[in-house]
Coordinates of C-alpha atoms and ligand atoms in Angstrom, one line a residue:
M157 CA 42.0 186.0 46.2
P158 CA 44.5 185.7 49.1
A159 CA 42.9 184.1 52.1
G160 CA 41.6 186.6 54.6
S161 CA 40.9 189.4 52.1
V162 CA 37.6 191.3 51.6
P163 CA 35.8 190.2 48.4
L164 CA 36.1 193.5 46.6
R165 CA 35.3 193.5 43.0
S166 CA 38.0 194.1 40.6
A167 CA 37.8 197.4 38.8
E168 CA 39.9 200.3 37.7
P169 CA 42.2 201.4 39.5
A170 CA 43.7 198.3 41.2
L171 CA 41.7 197.4 44.3
L172 CA 43.3 197.1 47.7
E173 CA 43.4 193.7 49.3
S174 CA 41.8 194.0 52.7
P175 CA 41.7 191.6 55.6
A176 CA 38.4 189.5 56.3
V177 CA 37.8 191.5 59.5
L178 CA 36.8 194.5 57.4
A179 CA 34.2 192.4 55.6
A180 CA 32.7 191.4 59.0
A181 CA 33.1 194.9 60.5
L182 CA 29.9 196.7 61.5
E183 CA 31.8 200.1 60.9
A184 CA 31.6 201.2 57.3
Y185 CA 35.3 201.0 55.8
F186 CA 36.3 202.6 52.6
A187 CA 39.5 203.6 51.0
F188 CA 40.4 205.9 48.2
D189 CA 43.6 206.8 46.4
A190 CA 45.3 210.2 46.0
T191 CA 43.1 211.1 43.1
G192 CA 40.0 210.3 45.3
R193 CA 39.0 207.0 43.5
V194 CA 37.4 204.5 45.7
V195 CA 39.5 201.3 46.1
A196 CA 37.9 199.5 48.9
W197 CA 34.2 199.5 50.1
N198 CA 33.0 196.9 52.7
P199 CA 29.4 195.5 53.2
A200 CA 28.8 198.0 56.1
A201 CA 29.6 200.8 53.7
E202 CA 27.1 199.4 51.3
T203 CA 24.5 199.6 53.9
T204 CA 25.5 202.9 55.3
F205 CA 25.9 204.8 52.0
G206 CA 23.4 202.8 49.7
Y207 CA 26.0 201.8 47.0
S208 CA 27.2 198.2 46.4
T209 CA 30.8 197.6 46.1
A210 CA 30.6 197.3 42.5
Q211 CA 28.9 200.6 42.2
A212 CA 31.2 202.4 44.5
C213 CA 34.7 201.1 43.5
G214 CA 36.5 203.1 40.8
R215 CA 34.2 206.3 41.4
S216 CA 35.4 209.5 43.0
I217 CA 34.7 209.5 46.7
E218 CA 33.2 213.0 46.9
E219 CA 30.7 212.2 44.1
L220 CA 29.5 209.3 46.2
I221 CA 29.1 210.3 49.8
V222 CA 29.5 214.2 49.9
R223 CA 26.4 216.4 49.7
P224 CA 26.2 218.2 46.2
E225 CA 26.5 221.6 47.7
A226 CA 29.8 220.4 49.6
R227 CA 31.5 218.6 46.7
V228 CA 33.7 221.4 45.7
A229 CA 35.1 221.7 49.2
G230 CA 35.3 217.8 49.2
R231 CA 37.5 217.9 46.1
A232 CA 39.8 220.5 47.6
E233 CA 40.1 218.3 50.7
V234 CA 41.1 215.3 48.7
A235 CA 43.6 217.4 46.7
A236 CA 45.2 218.7 50.0
L237 CA 45.4 215.2 51.3
A238 CA 47.1 214.1 48.1
C239 CA 49.6 216.9 48.5
G240 CA 50.5 215.4 52.0
E241 CA 48.7 218.0 54.0
P242 CA 46.5 216.8 56.9
G243 CA 43.5 218.7 55.6
Q244 CA 40.5 218.9 58.1
T245 CA 40.1 215.1 58.3
L246 CA 43.4 213.1 58.5
D247 CA 44.0 211.5 61.8
R248 CA 41.0 213.0 63.3
R249 CA 37.6 211.9 64.6
R250 CA 35.0 214.1 62.7
Q251 CA 31.3 214.4 62.4
W252 CA 29.8 215.7 59.2
M253 CA 26.7 215.4 57.0
A254 CA 27.1 212.7 54.4
W255 CA 25.2 211.9 51.3
H256 CA 23.3 208.7 50.7
A257 CA 22.6 207.0 47.4
D258 CA 18.9 207.7 47.7
G259 CA 19.5 211.5 47.9
H260 CA 19.3 212.2 51.7
A261 CA 21.8 213.7 54.0
F262 CA 22.6 212.1 57.2
P263 CA 25.3 212.7 60.0
V264 CA 28.2 210.4 60.2
E265 CA 31.3 210.1 62.6
M266 CA 34.5 209.3 60.6
T267 CA 38.2 208.7 61.1
L268 CA 40.6 209.0 58.4
T269 CA 44.2 207.5 58.3
A270 CA 46.6 207.1 55.4
T271 CA 49.2 204.4 54.4
D272 CA 51.7 204.3 51.6
E273 CA 51.2 201.4 49.3
P274 CA 53.1 200.2 46.3
G275 CA 50.7 202.0 44.0
G276 CA 50.9 205.3 46.0
R277 CA 49.2 206.8 49.1
V278 CA 45.8 205.3 50.1
F279 CA 43.4 206.9 52.5
H280 CA 41.3 204.6 54.8
A281 CA 38.1 205.8 56.4
F282 CA 36.0 204.2 59.1
A283 CA 32.5 205.8 59.5
H284 CA 29.2 205.1 61.2
D285 CA 25.8 206.6 60.9
I286 CA 25.1 208.7 64.0
T287 CA 21.5 209.6 63.2
T288 CA 20.2 207.6 66.1
A289 CA 22.6 208.8 68.6
R290 CA 22.0 212.5 67.5
R291 CA 18.3 212.0 67.7
A292 CA 18.5 210.7 71.3
R293 CA 20.7 213.6 72.3
R294 CA 18.4 216.1 70.5
F295 CA 15.4 214.5 72.2
T296 CA 17.0 214.6 75.6
A297 CA 17.8 218.2 75.0
V298 CA 14.2 219.1 74.0
E299 CA 12.7 217.2 77.1
A300 CA 15.1 219.0 79.4
A301 CA 14.3 222.4 77.8
V302 CA 10.6 221.7 78.0
A303 CA 10.9 220.6 81.7
R304 CA 13.0 223.6 82.6
G305 CA 10.6 226.0 80.6
L306 CA 7.6 224.6 82.6
A307 CA 9.3 224.8 85.9
E308 CA 10.5 228.3 85.3
A309 CA 7.3 229.6 83.8
D310 CA 5.3 232.0 86.0
S311 CA 2.1 231.8 83.7
S312 CA 0.5 229.5 81.2
A313 CA 1.4 231.9 78.5
T314 CA 5.1 231.9 79.2
A315 CA 5.1 228.0 79.6
A316 CA 3.4 227.7 76.2
A317 CA 6.0 230.0 74.6
R318 CA 8.8 228.1 76.1
V319 CA 7.6 224.7 74.9
V320 CA 7.1 225.8 71.3
E321 CA 10.4 227.4 71.4
A322 CA 12.3 224.3 72.6
L323 CA 10.5 222.2 70.0
G324 CA 11.3 224.6 67.2
V325 CA 14.8 225.4 68.0
K326 CA 16.1 222.2 69.4
M327 CA 14.3 220.0 66.8
D328 CA 14.9 222.4 64.0
W329 CA 11.2 222.5 63.0
P330 CA 10.3 225.7 61.3
V331 CA 7.0 226.0 62.9
A332 CA 5.7 224.7 66.2
E333 CA 2.3 225.6 67.7
L334 CA 0.4 224.9 71.0
W335 CA -3.3 225.2 70.8
L336 CA -5.7 225.3 73.8
A337 CA -9.4 224.9 73.8
D338 CA -11.5 227.5 75.5
D339 CA -13.7 226.6 78.5
D340 CA -16.7 225.9 76.4
R341 CA -14.8 223.6 74.0
Q342 CA -16.2 225.6 71.1
L343 CA -12.9 227.3 70.0
L344 CA -9.2 226.5 69.9
T345 CA -6.8 229.4 70.4
C346 CA -3.1 229.3 69.6
A347 CA -1.5 229.8 72.9
A348 CA 2.0 230.1 71.3
R349 CA 3.7 229.7 68.0
H350 CA 7.4 229.5 67.3
V351 CA 8.4 230.4 63.7
Q352 CA 11.9 230.1 62.4
P353 CA 13.3 233.6 61.8
G354 CA 13.0 234.8 58.2
R355 CA 10.1 232.4 57.4
R356 CA 6.8 234.1 56.3
L357 CA 3.6 232.2 57.1
R358 CA 1.1 234.5 55.5
D359 CA -2.5 233.1 55.7
F360 CA -1.2 230.0 57.5
A361 CA -0.7 232.0 60.9
L362 CA -4.3 231.8 62.2
D363 CA -5.0 232.3 65.9
Q364 CA -8.4 230.8 66.3
L365 CA -9.8 227.5 64.9
E366 CA -12.9 225.7 65.5
P367 CA -12.7 222.0 66.6
R368 CA -12.4 219.7 63.4
V369 CA -10.7 222.6 61.3
G370 CA -7.1 222.3 60.5
L371 CA -4.6 219.8 62.0
P372 CA -5.1 221.2 65.5
G373 CA -8.8 221.1 65.3
R374 CA -8.7 217.6 64.0
V375 CA -6.2 216.3 66.5
Y376 CA -8.4 217.9 69.3
A377 CA -11.8 216.6 68.1
E378 CA -10.7 213.2 67.2
A379 CA -8.4 212.9 70.4
R380 CA -5.7 211.3 68.3
S381 CA -2.4 211.9 66.9
L382 CA -2.2 212.7 63.2
W383 CA 0.8 212.7 60.8
I384 CA 0.4 214.4 57.5
P385 CA 3.2 213.3 55.2
D386 CA 2.4 215.7 52.3
L387 CA 0.7 218.9 53.3
S388 CA 0.0 220.0 49.7
A389 CA -2.0 216.8 49.1
D390 CA -4.0 217.0 52.2
S391 CA -7.4 217.6 50.7
G392 CA -9.1 217.5 54.0
S393 CA -7.8 221.0 55.2
I394 CA -7.7 224.4 53.7
R395 CA -5.0 225.3 56.3
S396 CA -2.7 222.5 55.1
R397 CA -2.7 224.2 51.6
A398 CA -1.9 227.5 53.2
A399 CA 1.0 225.7 55.0
A400 CA 2.2 224.2 51.7
R401 CA 2.2 227.7 50.3
A402 CA 4.4 228.9 53.2
G403 CA 6.9 226.1 52.1
L404 CA 6.0 223.6 54.9
R405 CA 5.7 220.0 53.7
V406 CA 5.0 217.7 56.6
A407 CA 3.1 218.1 59.9
V408 CA 2.5 216.1 63.1
G409 CA 0.0 216.9 65.7
V410 CA -0.7 215.2 69.1
P411 CA -3.4 215.7 71.6
L412 CA -2.6 217.7 74.7
C413 CA -4.2 215.5 77.4
T414 CA -4.3 214.7 81.0
G415 CA -5.7 211.3 80.9
R416 CA -9.2 212.4 81.5
H417 CA -9.5 215.4 79.3
I418 CA -8.3 216.7 76.0
L419 CA -7.1 220.2 76.5
G420 CA -5.8 221.1 73.0
A421 CA -3.2 220.0 70.6
L422 CA 0.6 220.3 70.1
C423 CA 1.5 220.7 66.3
I424 CA 4.9 220.9 64.4
Y425 CA 5.2 221.7 60.7
G426 CA 8.4 221.2 58.6
D427 CA 10.1 220.9 55.4
R428 CA 10.9 217.2 55.9
A429 CA 10.6 214.6 58.6
E430 CA 14.0 213.3 59.6
D431 CA 12.8 211.1 62.3
P432 CA 10.7 207.9 62.0
E433 CA 7.0 208.6 62.5
D434 CA 6.5 206.5 65.7
T435 CA 9.8 207.9 67.3
L436 CA 8.6 211.4 66.8
M437 CA 5.1 210.7 67.9
S438 CA 6.1 209.2 71.1
L439 CA 8.5 212.1 71.9
L440 CA 5.7 214.6 71.1
S441 CA 3.0 212.5 73.1
G442 CA 5.3 212.5 76.1
L443 CA 5.9 216.2 75.8
A444 CA 2.1 216.9 75.4
A445 CA 1.4 214.8 78.5
Q446 CA 3.9 216.9 80.5
V447 CA 2.4 220.2 79.1
G448 CA -1.1 218.9 79.7
Q449 CA -0.5 218.3 83.4
Y450 CA 1.0 221.7 83.7
V451 CA -1.9 223.3 82.1
E452 CA -4.5 221.4 84.2
R453 CA -2.6 222.5 87.4
R454 CA -2.4 226.0 86.3
R455 CA -6.1 225.9 85.4
A456 CA -7.0 224.6 88.8
E457 CA -5.0 227.5 90.3
E458 CA -6.6 229.9 88.0
L459 CA -10.1 228.5 88.8
T460 CA -9.5 229.0 92.5
I461 CA -8.7 232.6 91.8
E462 CA -11.6 233.0 89.3
L463 CA -14.1 231.5 91.9
A464 CA -12.8 234.2 94.5
R465 CA -13.2 236.8 92.0
T466 CA -16.7 235.5 90.9
K467 CA -17.7 235.6 94.5
D468 CA -16.4 239.3 94.7
E469 CA -18.1 240.2 91.3
F470 CA -21.3 238.7 92.6
L471 CA -21.2 240.6 95.8
A472 CA -20.4 243.7 93.8
M473 CA -23.2 243.2 91.3
V474 CA -25.8 242.3 94.0
T475 CA -24.8 245.4 96.0
H476 CA -24.7 247.7 93.0
E477 CA -27.7 246.3 90.9
L478 CA -29.9 245.8 93.9
R479 CA -29.0 248.9 95.7
N480 CA -29.7 251.3 92.8
P481 CA -33.3 250.3 92.0
L482 CA -34.2 249.9 95.7
A483 CA -32.7 253.4 96.2
A484 CA -34.9 254.8 93.3
I485 CA -38.0 253.0 94.8
T486 CA -37.7 254.1 98.3
G487 CA -36.5 257.7 97.3
T488 CA -39.3 258.1 94.9
A489 CA -42.0 256.6 97.3
A490 CA -40.9 259.0 100.1
L491 CA -41.1 261.9 97.8
F492 CA -44.5 260.8 96.5
N493 CA -45.7 260.5 100.2
D494 CA -44.2 263.9 101.2
D495 CA -45.6 266.0 98.2
L496 CA -48.7 263.9 97.5
D497 CA -51.0 266.9 97.8
E498 CA -48.9 269.1 95.6
L499 CA -48.3 266.6 92.8
T500 CA -50.2 267.0 89.5
R501 CA -51.7 263.8 88.0
D502 CA -48.9 263.8 85.4
E503 CA -46.2 264.0 88.2
Q504 CA -47.9 261.3 90.2
R505 CA -48.0 259.0 87.0
E506 CA -44.2 259.8 86.3
Y507 CA -43.3 258.9 89.9
L508 CA -45.4 255.7 89.7
Q509 CA -43.6 254.8 86.5
I510 CA -40.2 255.2 88.1
I511 CA -41.2 252.8 90.9
T512 CA -42.7 250.3 88.4
R513 CA -39.7 250.3 86.2
N514 CA -37.3 249.8 89.0
A515 CA -39.4 247.1 90.6
E516 CA -39.4 245.4 87.3
R517 CA -35.6 245.6 87.0
L518 CA -35.5 243.9 90.5
S519 CA -37.9 241.3 89.6
I520 CA -36.0 240.5 86.4
M521 CA -32.9 240.2 88.3
A522 CA -34.5 237.9 90.9
E523 CA -35.7 235.7 88.1
D524 CA -32.3 235.6 86.5
L525 CA -30.7 234.6 89.7
L526 CA -33.2 231.9 90.2
D527 CA -32.7 230.7 86.6
L528 CA -29.0 230.7 87.2
A529 CA -29.4 228.5 90.3
R530 CA -31.6 226.1 88.4
L531 CA -29.1 226.0 85.7
E532 CA -26.2 225.2 88.1
S533 CA -28.3 222.4 89.7
G534 CA -29.5 221.1 86.2
H535 CA -33.2 221.9 86.9
L536 CA -33.8 224.5 84.0
A537 CA -37.1 223.1 82.8
I538 CA -38.0 223.2 79.1
N539 CA -41.7 222.3 78.2
A540 CA -41.5 222.0 74.3
T541 CA -44.5 222.3 72.2
A542 CA -45.2 223.5 68.7
T543 CA -44.2 227.1 68.7
D544 CA -44.3 229.9 66.2
L545 CA -40.8 231.8 66.6
C546 CA -42.1 234.7 64.6
T547 CA -45.0 235.4 67.1
V548 CA -42.5 235.1 70.0
I549 CA -40.1 237.6 68.3
E550 CA -42.9 240.0 67.4
Q551 CA -44.4 239.8 71.0
A552 CA -40.8 240.6 72.5
V553 CA -40.4 243.5 70.0
H554 CA -43.8 244.9 71.0
A555 CA -42.9 244.7 74.7
A556 CA -39.6 246.1 74.4
T557 CA -39.8 249.9 74.9
P558 CA -36.8 251.8 73.8
A559 CA -36.7 255.3 75.5
E560 CA -38.3 257.6 73.1
D561 CA -35.3 260.0 72.9
K562 CA -33.2 257.1 71.6
Q563 CA -35.0 257.1 68.3
L564 CA -33.9 253.6 67.5
T565 CA -35.1 251.8 64.3
I566 CA -36.2 248.2 64.6
A567 CA -36.3 246.3 61.3
L568 CA -38.0 243.0 61.3
H569 CA -37.2 240.6 58.4
L570 CA -39.5 237.6 59.3
P571 CA -41.6 235.2 57.2
E572 CA -45.2 234.7 57.9
Q573 CA -44.6 231.9 60.4
L574 CA -41.6 229.7 61.6
E575 CA -42.8 226.7 63.4
L576 CA -40.5 224.7 65.6
Y577 CA -40.8 222.3 68.6
A578 CA -39.7 224.5 71.5
D579 CA -40.7 226.1 75.0
P580 CA -42.3 229.4 73.9
H581 CA -41.6 231.0 77.2
R582 CA -38.0 230.1 77.2
L583 CA -37.6 231.3 73.7
R584 CA -39.4 234.5 74.8
Q585 CA -36.7 234.8 77.5
V586 CA -34.0 234.6 74.7
A587 CA -35.7 237.1 72.5
D588 CA -36.1 239.6 75.5
N589 CA -32.5 239.2 76.4
L590 CA -31.2 239.7 72.8
I591 CA -33.5 242.4 71.8
G592 CA -33.1 244.1 75.2
N593 CA -29.5 244.1 75.0
A594 CA -29.5 245.4 71.4
I595 CA -31.6 248.3 72.7
K596 CA -29.7 248.9 75.9
Y597 CA -26.2 248.8 74.1
T598 CA -27.1 250.9 70.9
P599 CA -27.0 254.6 71.3
A600 CA -29.6 257.0 69.9
G601 CA -30.3 256.9 66.2
G602 CA -29.2 253.3 65.8
T603 CA -30.8 250.5 64.0
I604 CA -31.6 246.9 65.3
T605 CA -32.2 244.3 62.6
I606 CA -33.9 241.0 63.4
T607 CA -34.0 238.2 60.9
A608 CA -35.2 234.6 61.0
S609 CA -35.6 232.0 58.4
S610 CA -35.4 228.2 58.0
D611 CA -32.9 226.5 55.8
D612 CA -33.8 225.0 52.3
V613 CA -34.7 221.6 53.8
E614 CA -36.7 223.2 56.7
Q615 CA -34.5 221.4 59.3
N616 CA -33.0 224.3 61.0
I617 CA -33.8 227.9 61.9
R618 CA -31.4 230.7 61.9
W619 CA -32.3 233.7 63.8
T620 CA -30.1 236.9 64.0
V621 CA -30.3 240.0 66.2
A622 CA -27.9 242.7 64.9
D623 CA -27.4 246.2 66.2
T624 CA -25.3 249.2 65.4
G625 CA -24.4 249.8 69.0
I626 CA -21.3 250.0 71.1
G627 CA -20.0 246.5 70.1
I628 CA -17.8 244.1 72.0
P629 CA -14.0 244.2 71.6
A630 CA -12.7 241.1 69.7
A631 CA -10.4 239.9 72.5
E632 CA -13.3 239.9 75.0
R633 CA -15.6 237.7 73.0
P634 CA -14.6 234.4 74.1
R635 CA -15.5 235.3 77.7
L636 CA -18.9 236.8 76.8
F637 CA -20.9 233.8 78.0
R638 CA -19.4 233.6 81.4
R639 CA -21.4 234.4 84.6
F640 CA -21.3 238.0 85.5
Y641 CA -19.0 238.9 82.6
R642 CA -19.6 242.4 81.4
A643 CA -17.7 243.8 78.3
S644 CA -15.3 246.8 78.9
T645 CA -17.6 248.8 76.4
A646 CA -20.6 248.4 78.7
L647 CA -18.6 249.1 81.9
D648 CA -16.9 252.2 80.4
L649 CA -20.3 253.7 79.6
R650 CA -21.7 252.7 83.0
I651 CA -24.6 251.0 81.3
P652 CA -26.4 249.0 84.1
G653 CA -26.4 245.2 83.8
T654 CA -25.7 241.9 85.6
G655 CA -23.8 239.7 83.2
L656 CA -26.4 237.0 83.6
G657 CA -28.6 237.3 80.6
L658 CA -26.4 235.7 78.1
V659 CA -25.4 232.8 80.3
I660 CA -29.2 231.9 80.8
T661 CA -29.7 232.6 77.1
R662 CA -27.1 230.2 76.0
A663 CA -28.3 227.6 78.3
I664 CA -31.8 227.8 77.0
V665 CA -30.7 227.6 73.4
E666 CA -28.5 224.7 74.1
R667 CA -31.3 222.9 76.0
H668 CA -33.2 223.2 72.7
H669 CA -30.2 221.5 71.0
G670 CA -29.2 224.7 69.2
T671 CA -26.3 227.1 69.4
I672 CA -25.8 230.8 69.9
T673 CA -22.7 232.7 68.5
L674 CA -21.3 236.1 68.2
A675 CA -21.2 236.4 64.5
E676 CA -18.7 238.3 62.4
H677 CA -19.9 241.9 62.5
H678 CA -18.8 244.4 59.9
G679 CA -18.8 248.1 61.1
P680 CA -19.8 249.3 64.6
G681 CA -22.2 247.1 66.6
T682 CA -23.0 243.4 67.5
T683 CA -24.6 240.5 65.8
F684 CA -25.9 237.3 67.7
T685 CA -26.8 234.3 65.7
V686 CA -29.0 231.6 67.1
D687 CA -29.3 228.2 65.2
L688 CA -32.4 226.0 66.3
P689 CA -33.5 222.7 65.1
V690 CA -37.1 222.5 63.8
K691 CA -38.1 219.1 65.0
P692 CA -37.5 217.4 68.5
Q693 CA -34.2 215.9 69.0
Ligands
ADP828 P1 -26.1 242.3 81.0 O1 -26.5 243.0 79.8 O2 -27.2 242.4 82.1 O3 -24.8 242.9 81.5 P2 -25.8 239.9 79.5 O4 -25.4 238.6 80.0 O5 -27.1 240.0 78.8 O6 -25.9 240.8 80.8 O7 -24.6 240.6 78.6 C1 -23.3 240.4 79.1 C2 -22.4 241.5 78.6 O8 -22.4 241.3 77.1 C3 -23.0 242.9 78.7 O9 -22.7 243.4 79.9 C4 -22.4 243.7 77.6 O10 -21.1 244.0 77.9 C5 -22.2 242.6 76.4 N1 -23.3 242.6 75.5 C6 -24.4 241.8 75.4 N2 -25.1 242.1 74.3 C7 -24.5 243.2 73.7 C8 -24.8 244.1 72.6 N3 -25.9 243.9 71.8 N4 -23.9 245.1 72.3 C9 -22.9 245.3 73.1 N5 -22.6 244.6 74.2 C10 -23.3 243.6 74.5

């Protein structure tokens, strides 16, 4: 071998003698003749394309480094070059997607020149992998798009949409989602989802998830980033399998945090992960931190507005809910006084009933407001003792008096006894509120069904109150347990109420280490489910 030549293995056809500088070059160098056969292949080409010099030399260039779907075009390009045409590549700097020996495509930048050698024309290529440079450019573009999206957004919803769009479009991920937890940290809602045009997600496209369920739920509950390399093999989640059915293979999720709190999760789903796990995670974590700060800032602004609104609502409620019964009491008392001599005994009784009913309404409201104040200051007392839930429910049903013309049916499905460790007075408050609401919000002829039973191991009691009444629109359900919140169905029908009962009810249930939820309800009406532990916690 002449001094200074690259140690290229001898093979068919005759190999080109190359200077030693090419053996040392960091740039991949390869050469091919007019038939497309490789005649030189330096060590950097071995690393870049994954074939050893021995494997590459003598084989056709397009078979080695052109993607299968582009090989026909590659052959045409070599044929054009052989005929002395410049083709698309000769004497140009070009970027294109090359093919690696292990079967993956990657971007390269390449220059191609030609020399005339004794054996004919030879084409010389210098190429380098530009994956990292492209990634850096893509990441910068995403970061800029997210920053711009957040700066220009006039609401959290627009900001969320811009973030997922930037991730999906600029990073070429088929699905990007931003999930936010509600105020009670009980439910995650998909605030925005970007889906590649033409892709059908079917049962994967859920809008609400509980913490711990699916990738967003797990990322949120565990407060850490998760990488699922193969969605179809992810036995921990039903949603992963739905994702796999929608043609998605890999998924990455990072928590959306502000340093102090976890607010939700940012998740992307794709056919393949082009970028290394740690690089992608750090990009996503950076974006999630940016989005988290934005969401927290907006929430603080929204909270200020909400507080002002709550104050207004409180004033409106007090004015309305106090004024009406007071007006009824004073008006009836005045009539009673004026007409006392002419009133029959039945009329007197009727007037007194009106006064009593309205006075009770006022006293319940005063109690609720006091309980709310105790709740806010953390002083809602619970005096637990051995309590029979069936007795509590039966007494509440007995005391509840639906107006006679309503003709409601109240069906009780209770065992003989259901003993648990709880405060009987507070449980009675829960029963009064749930049963009272069911009666109040169910029109004439409806049915109220109350069930309670313990689980197989007698550890927990499930108690449900279902009615066939006016119902609560699905979109309003997440707000139901907020102070003063009243559903549009109740407001539209002008049914009186304060929006305090459920807040207090939930606080009592939670102080017993239980939960209260609005259950899935089929047909018109509402079902509340209360789960309570039997033993002291
Ligand atoms: P109030 O009934 O005094 O308004 P609550 O806190 O008990 O206050 O209930 C809050 C809201 O939830 C009600 O205003 C009503 O819109 C809705 N709601 C509660 N229970 C029911 C029910 N069984 N059916 C329909 N709506 C209900």
